[in-house]
Structure formats: C-alpha cells, structure tokens
Amino acid sequence: GSEEEKIEAEYIASKTSAKIAPKMDLNQLKCFISSSKLLIGNDTGPSHIAWAFGIKSIILFGCTDTNLM
C-alpha cells in the first residue's frame, strides 16, 4: 500500500491488538494467511487465499461503477 495507508494501519494497530503484516512474496503470504484466525480485506487475492484455506473473513466491497457494465 501507500505511505498514507501504512500510517493509517500503524494508527489502528497502536489502538488495537491488530498486527501489521510485513511485505512478503506470494509463498510467504500464503503461509501467513494459513496461520491467521481472521482476514479483513477487500475482494483481492489475499481474500481468495483465505477462502481457500477456510479462514474466516470479513470482505469489504465497494460500489460498482454502473458505467462499466
């Protein structure tokens, strides 16, 4: 993510028990997700990896631009 997203994540982590994941390659990401209890994310690859491992997930979906349909 961007530097702004990193700052926001660090703020959230400082107020909760959430942990910020480091940058990692695909195999590291799969291992990390497989050992997680919950994934919160949007409709992207990591969310699909969590689904494949049967990890509970909260998936956030944005509005669809109807001009693209």
PDB file of C-alpha atoms in Angstrom:
ATOM      1  CA  GLY A   1       0.000   0.000   0.000  1.00  0.00           C
ATOM      2  CA  SER A   2       0.858   3.663   0.020  1.00  0.00           C
ATOM      3  CA  GLU A   3       2.674   5.532   2.774  1.00  0.00           C
ATOM      4  CA  GLU A   4      -0.666   7.063   3.820  1.00  0.00           C
ATOM      5  CA  GLU A   5      -2.205   3.582   4.157  1.00  0.00           C
ATOM      6  CA  LYS A   6       0.793   2.466   6.216  1.00  0.00           C
ATOM      7  CA  ILE A   7       0.330   5.406   8.592  1.00  0.00           C
ATOM      8  CA  GLU A   8      -3.375   4.559   8.963  1.00  0.00           C
ATOM      9  CA  ALA A   9      -2.562   0.886   9.603  1.00  0.00           C
ATOM     10  CA  GLU A  10       0.031   1.819  12.229  1.00  0.00           C
ATOM     11  CA  TYR A  11      -2.539   4.022  13.963  1.00  0.00           C
ATOM     12  CA  ILE A  12      -5.113   1.211  14.031  1.00  0.00           C
ATOM     13  CA  ALA A  13      -2.517  -1.254  15.299  1.00  0.00           C
ATOM     14  CA  SER A  14      -1.493   1.139  18.071  1.00  0.00           C
ATOM     15  CA  LYS A  15      -5.090   1.242  19.346  1.00  0.00           C
ATOM     16  CA  THR A  16      -5.897  -2.484  18.986  1.00  0.00           C
ATOM     17  CA  SER A  17      -4.305  -5.892  19.090  1.00  0.00           C
ATOM     18  CA  ALA A  18      -4.063  -5.909  15.268  1.00  0.00           C
ATOM     19  CA  LYS A  19      -0.692  -6.628  13.735  1.00  0.00           C
ATOM     20  CA  ILE A  20       0.661  -5.134  10.518  1.00  0.00           C
ATOM     21  CA  ALA A  21       1.964  -7.728   8.110  1.00  0.00           C
ATOM     22  CA  PRO A  22       5.345  -7.026   6.515  1.00  0.00           C
ATOM     23  CA  LYS A  23       5.822  -7.025   2.743  1.00  0.00           C
ATOM     24  CA  MET A  24       6.145 -10.610   1.541  1.00  0.00           C
ATOM     25  CA  ASP A  25       6.200 -12.745  -1.575  1.00  0.00           C
ATOM     26  CA  LEU A  26       3.288 -14.992  -2.587  1.00  0.00           C
ATOM     27  CA  ASN A  27       4.522 -18.092  -0.752  1.00  0.00           C
ATOM     28  CA  GLN A  28       5.145 -16.093   2.423  1.00  0.00           C
ATOM     29  CA  LEU A  29       1.672 -14.550   2.083  1.00  0.00           C
ATOM     30  CA  LYS A  30       0.027 -17.971   1.751  1.00  0.00           C
ATOM     31  CA  CYS A  31       1.851 -19.215   4.855  1.00  0.00           C
ATOM     32  CA  PHE A  32       0.941 -16.074   6.796  1.00  0.00           C
ATOM     33  CA  ILE A  33      -2.740 -16.290   5.855  1.00  0.00           C
ATOM     34  CA  SER A  34      -2.927 -20.026   6.592  1.00  0.00           C
ATOM     35  CA  SER A  35      -1.880 -19.346  10.196  1.00  0.00           C
ATOM     36  CA  SER A  36      -4.359 -16.488  10.680  1.00  0.00           C
ATOM     37  CA  LYS A  37      -7.640 -16.635  12.588  1.00  0.00           C
ATOM     38  CA  LEU A  38      -9.385 -13.898  10.602  1.00  0.00           C
ATOM     39  CA  LEU A  39      -8.729 -11.895   7.450  1.00  0.00           C
ATOM     40  CA  ILE A  40     -10.254  -8.464   6.862  1.00  0.00           C
ATOM     41  CA  GLY A  41      -9.781  -7.192   3.344  1.00  0.00           C
ATOM     42  CA  ASN A  42     -11.302  -6.288   0.030  1.00  0.00           C
ATOM     43  CA  ASP A  43     -12.074  -8.537  -2.950  1.00  0.00           C
ATOM     44  CA  THR A  44      -8.467  -9.317  -3.880  1.00  0.00           C
ATOM     45  CA  GLY A  45      -6.060 -12.231  -3.965  1.00  0.00           C
ATOM     46  CA  PRO A  46      -5.394 -12.441  -0.216  1.00  0.00           C
ATOM     47  CA  SER A  47      -9.129 -12.753   0.456  1.00  0.00           C
ATOM     48  CA  HIS A  48      -9.387 -15.596  -2.048  1.00  0.00           C
ATOM     49  CA  ILE A  49      -6.374 -17.308  -0.456  1.00  0.00           C
ATOM     50  CA  ALA A  50      -8.100 -17.077   2.939  1.00  0.00           C
ATOM     51  CA  TRP A  51     -11.248 -18.624   1.453  1.00  0.00           C
ATOM     52  CA  ALA A  52      -9.185 -21.492   0.001  1.00  0.00           C
ATOM     53  CA  PHE A  53      -7.730 -22.192   3.463  1.00  0.00           C
ATOM     54  CA  GLY A  54     -11.136 -21.907   5.147  1.00  0.00           C
ATOM     55  CA  ILE A  55     -10.060 -18.838   7.135  1.00  0.00           C
ATOM     56  CA  LYS A  56     -12.916 -16.713   8.459  1.00  0.00           C
ATOM     57  CA  SER A  57     -13.034 -13.430   6.565  1.00  0.00           C
ATOM     58  CA  ILE A  58     -14.687 -10.058   6.513  1.00  0.00           C
ATOM     59  CA  ILE A  59     -14.657  -8.860   2.915  1.00  0.00           C
ATOM     60  CA  LEU A  60     -15.340  -5.228   2.040  1.00  0.00           C
ATOM     61  CA  PHE A  61     -16.899  -4.478  -1.343  1.00  0.00           C
ATOM     62  CA  GLY A  62     -17.031  -1.013  -2.864  1.00  0.00           C
ATOM     63  CA  CYS A  63     -19.637   0.434  -5.166  1.00  0.00           C
ATOM     64  CA  THR A  64     -19.655  -0.802  -8.747  1.00  0.00           C
ATOM     65  CA  ASP A  65     -19.482   1.896 -11.408  1.00  0.00           C
ATOM     66  CA  THR A  66     -22.600   1.205 -13.478  1.00  0.00           C
ATOM     67  CA  ASN A  67     -20.970   2.922 -16.476  1.00  0.00           C
ATOM     68  CA  LEU A  68     -18.606  -0.060 -16.671  1.00  0.00           C
ATOM     69  CA  MET A  69     -21.486  -2.546 -17.033  1.00  0.00           C
TER      70      MET A  69
END
